[in-house]
mmCIF file with all atom_site columns, C-alpha atoms in Angstrom:
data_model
loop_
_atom_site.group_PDB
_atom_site.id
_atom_site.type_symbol
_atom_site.label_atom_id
_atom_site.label_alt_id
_atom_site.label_comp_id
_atom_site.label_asym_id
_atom_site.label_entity_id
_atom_site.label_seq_id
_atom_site.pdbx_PDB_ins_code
_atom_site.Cartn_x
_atom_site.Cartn_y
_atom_site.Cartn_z
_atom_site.occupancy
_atom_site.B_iso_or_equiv
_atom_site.pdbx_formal_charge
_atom_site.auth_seq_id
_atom_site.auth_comp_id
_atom_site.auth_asym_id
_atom_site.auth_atom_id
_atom_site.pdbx_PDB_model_num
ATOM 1   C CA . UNK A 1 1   ? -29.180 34.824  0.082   1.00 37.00 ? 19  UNK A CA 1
ATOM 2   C CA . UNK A 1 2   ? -28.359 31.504  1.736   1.00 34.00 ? 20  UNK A CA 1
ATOM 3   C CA . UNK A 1 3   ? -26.389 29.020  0.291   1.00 37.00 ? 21  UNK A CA 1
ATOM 4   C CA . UNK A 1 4   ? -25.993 25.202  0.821   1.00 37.00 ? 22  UNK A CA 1
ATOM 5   C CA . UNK A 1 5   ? -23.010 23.445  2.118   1.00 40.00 ? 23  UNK A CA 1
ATOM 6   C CA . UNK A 1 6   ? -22.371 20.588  -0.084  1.00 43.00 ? 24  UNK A CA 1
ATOM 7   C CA . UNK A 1 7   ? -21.314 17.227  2.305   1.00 46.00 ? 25  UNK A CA 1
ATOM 8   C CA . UNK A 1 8   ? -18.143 16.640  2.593   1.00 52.00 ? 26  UNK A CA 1
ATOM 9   C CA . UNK A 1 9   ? -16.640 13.491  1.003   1.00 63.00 ? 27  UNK A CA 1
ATOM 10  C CA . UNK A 1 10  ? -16.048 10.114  3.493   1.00 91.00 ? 28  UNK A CA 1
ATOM 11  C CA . UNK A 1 11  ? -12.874 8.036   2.641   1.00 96.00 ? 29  UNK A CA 1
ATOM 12  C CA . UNK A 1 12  ? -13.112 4.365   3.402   1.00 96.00 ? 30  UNK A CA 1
ATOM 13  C CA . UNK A 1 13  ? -9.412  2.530   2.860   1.00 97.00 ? 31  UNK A CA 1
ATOM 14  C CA . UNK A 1 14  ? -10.123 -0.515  1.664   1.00 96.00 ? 32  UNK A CA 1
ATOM 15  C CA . UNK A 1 15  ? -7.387  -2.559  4.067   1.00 93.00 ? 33  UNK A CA 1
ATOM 16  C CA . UNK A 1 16  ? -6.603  -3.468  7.269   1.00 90.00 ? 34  UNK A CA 1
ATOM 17  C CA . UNK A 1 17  ? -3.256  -2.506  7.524   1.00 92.00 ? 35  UNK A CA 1
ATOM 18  C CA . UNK A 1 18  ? -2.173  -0.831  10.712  1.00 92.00 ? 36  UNK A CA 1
ATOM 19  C CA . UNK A 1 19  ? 0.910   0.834   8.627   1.00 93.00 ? 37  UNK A CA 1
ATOM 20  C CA . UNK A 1 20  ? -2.138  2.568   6.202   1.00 96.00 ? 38  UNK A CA 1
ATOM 21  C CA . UNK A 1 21  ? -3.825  3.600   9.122   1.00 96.00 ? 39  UNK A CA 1
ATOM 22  C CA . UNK A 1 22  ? -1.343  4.819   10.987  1.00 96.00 ? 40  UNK A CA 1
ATOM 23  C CA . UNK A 1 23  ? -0.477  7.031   7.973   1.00 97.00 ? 41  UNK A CA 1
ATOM 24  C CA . UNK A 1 24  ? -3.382  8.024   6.897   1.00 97.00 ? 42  UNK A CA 1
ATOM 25  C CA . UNK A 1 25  ? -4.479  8.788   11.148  1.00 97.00 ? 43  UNK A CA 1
ATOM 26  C CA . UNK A 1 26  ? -1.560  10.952  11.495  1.00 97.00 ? 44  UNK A CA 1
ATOM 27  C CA . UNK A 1 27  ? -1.991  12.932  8.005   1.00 97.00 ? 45  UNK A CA 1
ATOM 28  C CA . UNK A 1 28  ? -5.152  14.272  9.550   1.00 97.00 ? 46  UNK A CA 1
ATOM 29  C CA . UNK A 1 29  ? -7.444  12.042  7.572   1.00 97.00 ? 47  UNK A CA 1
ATOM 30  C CA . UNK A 1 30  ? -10.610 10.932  8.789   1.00 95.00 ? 48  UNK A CA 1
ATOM 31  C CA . UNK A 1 31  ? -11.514 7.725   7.453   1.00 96.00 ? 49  UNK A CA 1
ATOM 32  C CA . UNK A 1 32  ? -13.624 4.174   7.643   1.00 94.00 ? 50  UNK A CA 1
ATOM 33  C CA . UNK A 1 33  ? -11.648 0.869   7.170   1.00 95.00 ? 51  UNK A CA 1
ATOM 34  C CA . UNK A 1 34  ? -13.539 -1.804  5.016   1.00 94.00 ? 52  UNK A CA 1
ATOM 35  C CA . UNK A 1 35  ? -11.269 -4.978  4.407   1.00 93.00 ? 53  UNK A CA 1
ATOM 36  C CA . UNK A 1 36  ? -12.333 -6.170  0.818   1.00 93.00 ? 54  UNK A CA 1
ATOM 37  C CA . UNK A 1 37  ? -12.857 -10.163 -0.059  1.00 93.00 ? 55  UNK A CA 1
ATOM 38  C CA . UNK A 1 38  ? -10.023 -10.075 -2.819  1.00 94.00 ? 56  UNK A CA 1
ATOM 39  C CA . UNK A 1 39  ? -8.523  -13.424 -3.607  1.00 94.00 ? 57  UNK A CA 1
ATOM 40  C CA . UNK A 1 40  ? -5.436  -11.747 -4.492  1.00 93.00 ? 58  UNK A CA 1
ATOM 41  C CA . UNK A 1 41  ? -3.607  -15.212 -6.088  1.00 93.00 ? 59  UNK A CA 1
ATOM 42  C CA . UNK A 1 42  ? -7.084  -15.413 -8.522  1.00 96.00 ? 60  UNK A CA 1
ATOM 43  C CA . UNK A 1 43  ? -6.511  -11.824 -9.523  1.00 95.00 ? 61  UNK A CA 1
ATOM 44  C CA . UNK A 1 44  ? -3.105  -12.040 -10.641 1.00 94.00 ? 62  UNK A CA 1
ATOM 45  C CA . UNK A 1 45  ? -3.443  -15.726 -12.339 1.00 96.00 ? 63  UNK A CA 1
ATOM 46  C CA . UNK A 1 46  ? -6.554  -14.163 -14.551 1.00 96.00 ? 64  UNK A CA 1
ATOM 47  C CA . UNK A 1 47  ? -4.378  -11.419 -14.866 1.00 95.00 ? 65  UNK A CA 1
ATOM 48  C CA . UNK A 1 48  ? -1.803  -13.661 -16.353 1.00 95.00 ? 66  UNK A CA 1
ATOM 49  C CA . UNK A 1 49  ? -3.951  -15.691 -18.480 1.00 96.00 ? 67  UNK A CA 1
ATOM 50  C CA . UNK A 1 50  ? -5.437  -12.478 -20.248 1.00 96.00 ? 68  UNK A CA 1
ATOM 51  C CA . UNK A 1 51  ? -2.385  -10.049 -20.682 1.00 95.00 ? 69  UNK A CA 1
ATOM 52  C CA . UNK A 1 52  ? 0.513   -12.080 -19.769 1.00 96.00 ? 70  UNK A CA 1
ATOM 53  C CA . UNK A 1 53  ? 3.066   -11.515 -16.984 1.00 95.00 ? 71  UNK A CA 1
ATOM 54  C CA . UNK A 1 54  ? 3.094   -8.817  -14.703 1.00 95.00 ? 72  UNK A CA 1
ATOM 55  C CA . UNK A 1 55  ? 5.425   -6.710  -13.534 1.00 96.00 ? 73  UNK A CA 1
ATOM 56  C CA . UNK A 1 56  ? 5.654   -6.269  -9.485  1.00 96.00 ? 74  UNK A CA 1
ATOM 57  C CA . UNK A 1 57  ? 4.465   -2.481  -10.075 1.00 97.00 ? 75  UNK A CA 1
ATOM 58  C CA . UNK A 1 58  ? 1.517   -4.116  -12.094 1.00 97.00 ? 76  UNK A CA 1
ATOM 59  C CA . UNK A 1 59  ? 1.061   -6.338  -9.819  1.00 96.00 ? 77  UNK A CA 1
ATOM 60  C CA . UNK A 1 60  ? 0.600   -3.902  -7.082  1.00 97.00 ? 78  UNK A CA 1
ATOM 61  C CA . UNK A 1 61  ? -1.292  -1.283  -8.529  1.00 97.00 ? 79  UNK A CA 1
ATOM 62  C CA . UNK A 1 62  ? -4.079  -4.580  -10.250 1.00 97.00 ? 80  UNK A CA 1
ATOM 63  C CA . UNK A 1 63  ? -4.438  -6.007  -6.831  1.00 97.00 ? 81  UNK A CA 1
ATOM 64  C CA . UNK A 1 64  ? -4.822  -2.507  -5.335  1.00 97.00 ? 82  UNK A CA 1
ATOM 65  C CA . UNK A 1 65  ? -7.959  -1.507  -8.169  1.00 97.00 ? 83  UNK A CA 1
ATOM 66  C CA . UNK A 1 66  ? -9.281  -5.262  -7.148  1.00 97.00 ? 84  UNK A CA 1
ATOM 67  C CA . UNK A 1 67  ? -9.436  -4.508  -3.987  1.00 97.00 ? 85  UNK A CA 1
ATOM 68  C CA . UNK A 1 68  ? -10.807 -0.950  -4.230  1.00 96.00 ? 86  UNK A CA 1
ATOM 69  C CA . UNK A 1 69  ? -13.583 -2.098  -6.774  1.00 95.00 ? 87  UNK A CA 1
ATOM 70  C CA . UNK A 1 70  ? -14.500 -4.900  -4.405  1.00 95.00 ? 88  UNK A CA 1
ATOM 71  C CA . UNK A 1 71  ? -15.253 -2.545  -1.166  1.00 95.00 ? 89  UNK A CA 1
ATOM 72  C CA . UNK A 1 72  ? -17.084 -0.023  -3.459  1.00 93.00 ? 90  UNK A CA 1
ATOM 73  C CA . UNK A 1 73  ? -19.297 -2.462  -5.052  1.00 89.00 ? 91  UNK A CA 1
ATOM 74  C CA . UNK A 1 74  ? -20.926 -2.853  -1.389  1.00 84.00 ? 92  UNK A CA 1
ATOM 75  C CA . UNK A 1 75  ? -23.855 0.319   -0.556  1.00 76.00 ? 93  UNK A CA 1
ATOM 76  C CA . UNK A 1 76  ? -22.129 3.711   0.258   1.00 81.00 ? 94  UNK A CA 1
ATOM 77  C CA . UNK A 1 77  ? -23.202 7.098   1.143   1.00 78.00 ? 95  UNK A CA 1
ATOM 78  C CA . UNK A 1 78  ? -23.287 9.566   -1.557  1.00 82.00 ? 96  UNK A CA 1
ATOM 79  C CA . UNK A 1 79  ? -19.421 11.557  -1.508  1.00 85.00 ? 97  UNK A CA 1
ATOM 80  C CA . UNK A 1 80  ? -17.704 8.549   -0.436  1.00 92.00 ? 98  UNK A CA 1
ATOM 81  C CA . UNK A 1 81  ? -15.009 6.813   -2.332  1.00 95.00 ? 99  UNK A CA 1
ATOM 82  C CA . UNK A 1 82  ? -13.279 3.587   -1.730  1.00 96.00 ? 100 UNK A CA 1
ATOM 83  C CA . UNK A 1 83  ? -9.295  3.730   -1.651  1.00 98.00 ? 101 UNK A CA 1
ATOM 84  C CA . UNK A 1 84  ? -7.433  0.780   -2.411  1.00 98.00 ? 102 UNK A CA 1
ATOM 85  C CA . UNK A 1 85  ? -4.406  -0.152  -2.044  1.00 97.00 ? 103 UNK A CA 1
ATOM 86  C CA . UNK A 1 86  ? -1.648  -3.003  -2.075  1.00 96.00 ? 104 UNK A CA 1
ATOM 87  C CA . UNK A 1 87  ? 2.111   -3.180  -1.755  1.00 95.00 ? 105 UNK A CA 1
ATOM 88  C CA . UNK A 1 88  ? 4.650   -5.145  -3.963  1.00 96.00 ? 106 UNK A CA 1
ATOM 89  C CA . UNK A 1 89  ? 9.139   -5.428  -3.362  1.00 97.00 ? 107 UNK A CA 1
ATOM 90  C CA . UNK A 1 90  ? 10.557  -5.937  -6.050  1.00 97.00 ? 108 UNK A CA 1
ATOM 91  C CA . UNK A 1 91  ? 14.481  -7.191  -5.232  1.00 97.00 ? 109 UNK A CA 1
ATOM 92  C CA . UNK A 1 92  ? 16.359  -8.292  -8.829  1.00 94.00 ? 110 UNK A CA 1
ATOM 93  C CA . UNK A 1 93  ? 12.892  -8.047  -10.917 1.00 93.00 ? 111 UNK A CA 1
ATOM 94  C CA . UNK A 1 94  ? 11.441  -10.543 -8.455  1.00 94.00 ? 112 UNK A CA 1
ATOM 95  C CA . UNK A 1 95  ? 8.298   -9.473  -7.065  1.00 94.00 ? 113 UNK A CA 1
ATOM 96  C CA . UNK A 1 96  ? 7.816   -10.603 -3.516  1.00 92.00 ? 114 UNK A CA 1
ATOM 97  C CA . UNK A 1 97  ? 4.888   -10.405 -1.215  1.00 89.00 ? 115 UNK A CA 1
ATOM 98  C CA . UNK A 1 98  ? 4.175   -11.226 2.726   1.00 92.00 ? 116 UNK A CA 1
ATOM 99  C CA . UNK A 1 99  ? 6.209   -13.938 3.986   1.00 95.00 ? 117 UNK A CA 1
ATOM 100 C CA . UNK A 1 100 ? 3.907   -15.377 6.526   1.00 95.00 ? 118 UNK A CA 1
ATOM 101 C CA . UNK A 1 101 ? 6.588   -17.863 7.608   1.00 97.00 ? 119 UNK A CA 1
ATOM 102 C CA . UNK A 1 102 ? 9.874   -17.567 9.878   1.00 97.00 ? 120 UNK A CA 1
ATOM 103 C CA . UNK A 1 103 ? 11.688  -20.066 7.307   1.00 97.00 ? 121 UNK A CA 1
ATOM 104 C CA . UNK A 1 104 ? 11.087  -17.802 4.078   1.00 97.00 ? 122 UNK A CA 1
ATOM 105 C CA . UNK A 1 105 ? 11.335  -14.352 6.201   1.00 97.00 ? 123 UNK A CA 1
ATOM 106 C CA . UNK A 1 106 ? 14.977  -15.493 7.174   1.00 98.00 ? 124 UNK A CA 1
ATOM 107 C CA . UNK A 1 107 ? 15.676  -16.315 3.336   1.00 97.00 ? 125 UNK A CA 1
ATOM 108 C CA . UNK A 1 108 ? 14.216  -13.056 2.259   1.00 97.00 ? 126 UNK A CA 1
ATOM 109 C CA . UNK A 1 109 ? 16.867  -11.309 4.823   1.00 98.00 ? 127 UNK A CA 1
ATOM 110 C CA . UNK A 1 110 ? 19.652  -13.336 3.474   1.00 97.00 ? 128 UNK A CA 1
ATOM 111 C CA . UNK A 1 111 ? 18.597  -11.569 0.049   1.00 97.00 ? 129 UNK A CA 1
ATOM 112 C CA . UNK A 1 112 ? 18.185  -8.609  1.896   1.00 98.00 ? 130 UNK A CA 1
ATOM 113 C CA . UNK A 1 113 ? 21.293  -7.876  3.568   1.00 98.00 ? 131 UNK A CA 1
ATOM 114 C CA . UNK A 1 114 ? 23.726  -5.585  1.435   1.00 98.00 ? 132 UNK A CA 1
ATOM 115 C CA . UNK A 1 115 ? 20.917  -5.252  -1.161  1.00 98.00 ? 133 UNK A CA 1
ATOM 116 C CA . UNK A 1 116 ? 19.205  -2.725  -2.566  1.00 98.00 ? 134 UNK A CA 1
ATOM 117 C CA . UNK A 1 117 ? 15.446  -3.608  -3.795  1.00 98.00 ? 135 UNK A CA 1
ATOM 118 C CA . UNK A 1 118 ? 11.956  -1.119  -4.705  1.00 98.00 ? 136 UNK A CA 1
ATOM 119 C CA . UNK A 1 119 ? 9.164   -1.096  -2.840  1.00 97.00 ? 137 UNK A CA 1
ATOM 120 C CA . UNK A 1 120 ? 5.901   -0.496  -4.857  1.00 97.00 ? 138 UNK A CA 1
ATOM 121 C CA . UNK A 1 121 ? 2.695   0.792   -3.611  1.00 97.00 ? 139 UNK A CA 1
ATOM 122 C CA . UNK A 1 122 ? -0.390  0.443   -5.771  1.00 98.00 ? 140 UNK A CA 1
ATOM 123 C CA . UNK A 1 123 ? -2.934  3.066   -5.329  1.00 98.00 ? 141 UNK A CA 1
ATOM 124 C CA . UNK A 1 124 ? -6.822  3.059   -6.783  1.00 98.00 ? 142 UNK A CA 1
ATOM 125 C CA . UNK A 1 125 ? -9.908  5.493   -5.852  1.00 97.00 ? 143 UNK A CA 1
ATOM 126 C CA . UNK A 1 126 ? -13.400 4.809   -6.208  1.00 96.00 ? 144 UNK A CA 1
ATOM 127 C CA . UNK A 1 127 ? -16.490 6.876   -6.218  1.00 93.00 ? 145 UNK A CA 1
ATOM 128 C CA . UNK A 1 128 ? -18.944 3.944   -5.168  1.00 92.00 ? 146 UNK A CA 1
ATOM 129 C CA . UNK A 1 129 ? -22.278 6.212   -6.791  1.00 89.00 ? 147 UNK A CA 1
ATOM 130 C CA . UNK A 1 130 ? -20.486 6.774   -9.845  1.00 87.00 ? 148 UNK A CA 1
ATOM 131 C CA . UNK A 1 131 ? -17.947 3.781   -10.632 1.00 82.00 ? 149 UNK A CA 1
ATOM 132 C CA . UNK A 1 132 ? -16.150 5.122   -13.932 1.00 85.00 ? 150 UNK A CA 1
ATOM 133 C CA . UNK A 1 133 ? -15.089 7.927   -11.724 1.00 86.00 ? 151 UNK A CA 1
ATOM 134 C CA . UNK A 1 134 ? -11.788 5.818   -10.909 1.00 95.00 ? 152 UNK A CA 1
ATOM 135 C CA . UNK A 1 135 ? -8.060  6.871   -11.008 1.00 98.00 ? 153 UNK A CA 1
ATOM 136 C CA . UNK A 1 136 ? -5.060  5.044   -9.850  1.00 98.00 ? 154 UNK A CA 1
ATOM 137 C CA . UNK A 1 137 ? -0.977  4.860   -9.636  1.00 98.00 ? 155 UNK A CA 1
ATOM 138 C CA . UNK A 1 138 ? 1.729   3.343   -8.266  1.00 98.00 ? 156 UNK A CA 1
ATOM 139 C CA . UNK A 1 139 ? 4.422   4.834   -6.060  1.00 98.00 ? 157 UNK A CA 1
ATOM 140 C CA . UNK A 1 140 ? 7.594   3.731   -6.285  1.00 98.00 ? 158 UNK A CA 1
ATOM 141 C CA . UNK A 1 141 ? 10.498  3.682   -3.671  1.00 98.00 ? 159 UNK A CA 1
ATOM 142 C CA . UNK A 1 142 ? 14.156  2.169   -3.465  1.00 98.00 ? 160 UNK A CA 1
ATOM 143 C CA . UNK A 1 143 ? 15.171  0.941   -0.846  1.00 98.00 ? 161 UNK A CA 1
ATOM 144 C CA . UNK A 1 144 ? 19.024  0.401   0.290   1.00 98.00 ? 162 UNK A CA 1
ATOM 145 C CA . UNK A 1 145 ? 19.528  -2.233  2.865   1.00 98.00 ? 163 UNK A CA 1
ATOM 146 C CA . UNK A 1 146 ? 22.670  -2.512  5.355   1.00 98.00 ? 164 UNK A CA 1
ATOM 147 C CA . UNK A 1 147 ? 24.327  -6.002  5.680   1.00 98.00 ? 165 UNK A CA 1
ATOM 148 C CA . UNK A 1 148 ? 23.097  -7.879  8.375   1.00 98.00 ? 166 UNK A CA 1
ATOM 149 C CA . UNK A 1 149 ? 24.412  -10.558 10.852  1.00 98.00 ? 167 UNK A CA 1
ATOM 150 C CA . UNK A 1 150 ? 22.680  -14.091 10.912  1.00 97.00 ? 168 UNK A CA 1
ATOM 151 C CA . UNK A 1 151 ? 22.265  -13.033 14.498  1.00 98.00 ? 169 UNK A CA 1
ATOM 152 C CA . UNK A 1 152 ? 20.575  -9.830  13.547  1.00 98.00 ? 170 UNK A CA 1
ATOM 153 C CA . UNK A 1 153 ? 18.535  -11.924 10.990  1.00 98.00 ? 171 UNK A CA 1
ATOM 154 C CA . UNK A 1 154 ? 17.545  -14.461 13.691  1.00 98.00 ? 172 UNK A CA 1
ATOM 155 C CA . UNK A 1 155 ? 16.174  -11.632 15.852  1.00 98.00 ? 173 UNK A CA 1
ATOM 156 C CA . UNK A 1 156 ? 14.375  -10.181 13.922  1.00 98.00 ? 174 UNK A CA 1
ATOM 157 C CA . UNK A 1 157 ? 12.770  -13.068 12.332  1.00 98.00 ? 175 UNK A CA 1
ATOM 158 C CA . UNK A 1 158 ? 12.206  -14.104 15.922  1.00 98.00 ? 176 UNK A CA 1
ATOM 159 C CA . UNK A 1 159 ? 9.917   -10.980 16.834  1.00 97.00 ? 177 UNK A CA 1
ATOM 160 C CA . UNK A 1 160 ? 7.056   -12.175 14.076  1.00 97.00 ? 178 UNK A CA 1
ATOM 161 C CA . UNK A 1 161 ? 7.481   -8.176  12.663  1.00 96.00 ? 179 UNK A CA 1
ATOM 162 C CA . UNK A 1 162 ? 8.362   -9.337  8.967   1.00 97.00 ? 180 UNK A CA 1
ATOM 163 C CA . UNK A 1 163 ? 5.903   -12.201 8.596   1.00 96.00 ? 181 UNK A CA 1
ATOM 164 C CA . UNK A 1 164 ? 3.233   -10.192 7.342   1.00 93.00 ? 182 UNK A CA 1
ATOM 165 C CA . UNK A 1 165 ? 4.657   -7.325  5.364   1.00 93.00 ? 183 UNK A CA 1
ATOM 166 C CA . UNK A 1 166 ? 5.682   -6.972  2.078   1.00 91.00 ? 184 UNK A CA 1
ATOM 167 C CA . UNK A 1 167 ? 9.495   -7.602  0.981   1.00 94.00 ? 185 UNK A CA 1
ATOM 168 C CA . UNK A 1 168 ? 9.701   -9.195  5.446   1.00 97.00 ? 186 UNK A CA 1
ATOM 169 C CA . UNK A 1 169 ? 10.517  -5.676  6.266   1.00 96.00 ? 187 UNK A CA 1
ATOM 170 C CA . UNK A 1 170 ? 8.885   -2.422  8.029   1.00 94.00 ? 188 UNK A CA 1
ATOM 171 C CA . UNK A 1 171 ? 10.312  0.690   7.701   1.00 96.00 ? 189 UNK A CA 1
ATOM 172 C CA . UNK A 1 172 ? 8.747   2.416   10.442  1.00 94.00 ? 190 UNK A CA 1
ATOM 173 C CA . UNK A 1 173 ? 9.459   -0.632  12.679  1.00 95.00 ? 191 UNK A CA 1
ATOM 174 C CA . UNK A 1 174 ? 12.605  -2.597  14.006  1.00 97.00 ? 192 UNK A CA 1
ATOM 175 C CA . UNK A 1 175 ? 13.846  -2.742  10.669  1.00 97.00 ? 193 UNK A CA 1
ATOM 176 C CA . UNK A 1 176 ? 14.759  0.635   10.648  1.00 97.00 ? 194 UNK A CA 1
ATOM 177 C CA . UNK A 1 177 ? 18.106  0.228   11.993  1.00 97.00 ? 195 UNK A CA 1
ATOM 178 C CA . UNK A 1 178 ? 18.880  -1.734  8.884   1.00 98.00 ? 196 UNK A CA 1
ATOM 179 C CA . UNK A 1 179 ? 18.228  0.345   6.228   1.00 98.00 ? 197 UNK A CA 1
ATOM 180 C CA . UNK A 1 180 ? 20.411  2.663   5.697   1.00 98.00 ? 198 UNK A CA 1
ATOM 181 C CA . UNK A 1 181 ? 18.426  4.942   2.683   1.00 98.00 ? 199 UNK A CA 1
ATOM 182 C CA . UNK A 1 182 ? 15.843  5.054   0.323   1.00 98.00 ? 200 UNK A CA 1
ATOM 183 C CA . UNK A 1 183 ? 15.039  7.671   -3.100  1.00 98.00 ? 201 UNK A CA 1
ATOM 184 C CA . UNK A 1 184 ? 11.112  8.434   -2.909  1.00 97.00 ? 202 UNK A CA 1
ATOM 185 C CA . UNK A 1 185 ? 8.534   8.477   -0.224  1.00 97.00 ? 203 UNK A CA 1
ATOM 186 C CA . UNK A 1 186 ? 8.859   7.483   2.768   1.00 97.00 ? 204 UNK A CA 1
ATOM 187 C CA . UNK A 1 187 ? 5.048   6.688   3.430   1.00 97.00 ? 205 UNK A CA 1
ATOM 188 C CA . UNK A 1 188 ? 4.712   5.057   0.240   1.00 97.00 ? 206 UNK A CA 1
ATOM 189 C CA . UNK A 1 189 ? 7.136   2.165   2.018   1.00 97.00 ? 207 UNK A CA 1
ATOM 190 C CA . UNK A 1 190 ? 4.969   1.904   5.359   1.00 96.00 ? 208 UNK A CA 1
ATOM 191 C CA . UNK A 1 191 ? 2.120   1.383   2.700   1.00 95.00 ? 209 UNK A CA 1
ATOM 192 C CA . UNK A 1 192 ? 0.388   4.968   1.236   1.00 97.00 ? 210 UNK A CA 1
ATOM 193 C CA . UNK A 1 193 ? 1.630   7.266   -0.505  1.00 98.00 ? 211 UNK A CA 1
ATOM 194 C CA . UNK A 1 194 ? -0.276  10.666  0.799   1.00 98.00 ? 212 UNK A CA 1
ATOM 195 C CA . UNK A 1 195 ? 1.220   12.933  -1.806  1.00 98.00 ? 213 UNK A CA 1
ATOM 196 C CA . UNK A 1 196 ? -0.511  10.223  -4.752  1.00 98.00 ? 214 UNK A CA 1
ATOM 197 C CA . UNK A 1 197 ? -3.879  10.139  -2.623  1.00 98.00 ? 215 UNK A CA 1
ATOM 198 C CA . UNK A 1 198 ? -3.958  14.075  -2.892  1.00 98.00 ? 216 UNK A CA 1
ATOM 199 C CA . UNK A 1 199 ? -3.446  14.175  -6.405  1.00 98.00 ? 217 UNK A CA 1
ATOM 200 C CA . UNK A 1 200 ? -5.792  11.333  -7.045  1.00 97.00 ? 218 UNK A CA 1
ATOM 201 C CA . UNK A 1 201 ? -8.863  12.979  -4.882  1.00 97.00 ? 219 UNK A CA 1
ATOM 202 C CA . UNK A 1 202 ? -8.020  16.314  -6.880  1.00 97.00 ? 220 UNK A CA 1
ATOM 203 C CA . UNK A 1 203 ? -8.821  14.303  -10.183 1.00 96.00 ? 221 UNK A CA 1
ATOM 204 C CA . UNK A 1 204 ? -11.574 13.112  -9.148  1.00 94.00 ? 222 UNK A CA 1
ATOM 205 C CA . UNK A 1 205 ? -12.646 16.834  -7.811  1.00 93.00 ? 223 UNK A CA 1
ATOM 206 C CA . UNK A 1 206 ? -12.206 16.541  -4.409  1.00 94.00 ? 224 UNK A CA 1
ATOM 207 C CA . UNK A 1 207 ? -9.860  18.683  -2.331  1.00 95.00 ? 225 UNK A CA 1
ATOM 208 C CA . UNK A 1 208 ? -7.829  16.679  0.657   1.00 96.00 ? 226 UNK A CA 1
ATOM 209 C CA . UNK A 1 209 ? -8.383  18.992  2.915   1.00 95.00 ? 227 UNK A CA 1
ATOM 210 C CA . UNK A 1 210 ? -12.284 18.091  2.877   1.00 93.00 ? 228 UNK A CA 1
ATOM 211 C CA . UNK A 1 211 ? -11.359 14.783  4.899   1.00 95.00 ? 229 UNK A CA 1
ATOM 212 C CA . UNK A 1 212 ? -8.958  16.315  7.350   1.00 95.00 ? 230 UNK A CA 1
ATOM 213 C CA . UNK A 1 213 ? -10.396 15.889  10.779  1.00 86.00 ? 231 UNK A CA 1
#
């Protein structure tokens, strides 16, 4: 009696991070990268004008559904599905995003130094061929920063590494030397939180270990 091998499901992230990839690469995953269209400011501001402010986990874990919903409303194979996701610090109850400048990346450190802040990941997953297949949640991570020297500050600012990360910081980068802990996951700070993605596939019926390479 024969039976039929049922294909196995495709994950497409739906970012161009390098820290996603690089987590998702060396958790054995093989995946696609699709960068969705998002405009992330639009999201959030109709998000505002319908339900009111949002919290920086909220905020992370909307623009990371936008972004997943985006990528899976373009043609996919049947057993794909789309994961999205998007990053959020929170320092105070502030929510803050990339920097993208050296000024506001050396303010951010100035905050930074001595502080202690949470770094939220937003997670959603898509099945493209059946869209109200979707799950989602939001990792969440503290993070406890050393003080700094201006000097140090200056640096670091200097090498470009914080201008396009959320909260001006990597953790798997130069600014590792300047934090001295964190309580949660350690992935979920460099972007994607593998444990979540697991538990996420499983609700959605598919075992991890179908996309390991």
């Amino acid at each position: 009696m024969s039976t039929q091998t049922q294909p196995s499901a495709r994950l497409v992230l739906a970012s161009a991070s390098w820290g996603r990839k690089k987590v998702l690469t060396d958790a054995g995953l093989e995946f696609t990268t699709q960068v969705s269209k998002v405009d992330e400011d639009a999201v959030l501001a109709a998000a505002v004008t319908q339900h009111g402010p949002q919290s920086p986990a909220q905020t992370a874990q909307l623009l990371a559904r936008a972004k997943a919903e985006d990528v899976a409303g373009v043609g996919h194979a049947e057993g794909t599905v789309v994961l999205g996701c998007d990053s959020v610090f929170e320092l105070d109850g502030v929510a803050y995003g990339k920097p993208h400048t050296e000024q506001v990346a050396r303010e951010r450190w100035q905050q930074l130094s001595g502080a202690t802040g949470v770094l939220h990941s937003g997670h959603w997953l898509v099945d493209p061929q059946h869209p109200e297949k979707s799950v989602g949640r939001v990792s969440s991570t503290v993070v406890h920063f050393s003080t700094v020297s201006d000097k140090e500050i200056e640096a670091y600012v200097a090498s470009g590494e914080p201008l396009p990360c959320a909260g001006a910081f990597t953790i798997d980068g130069l600014a590792a030397s300047f934090i001295e802990s964190i309580e949660g996951n350690f992935q979920n700070v460099v972007g994607v939180d593998v444990f979540v993605l697991r538990e996420l596939l499983a609700q959605l019926g598919i075992s991890i270990v179908d996309l390991w390479k």
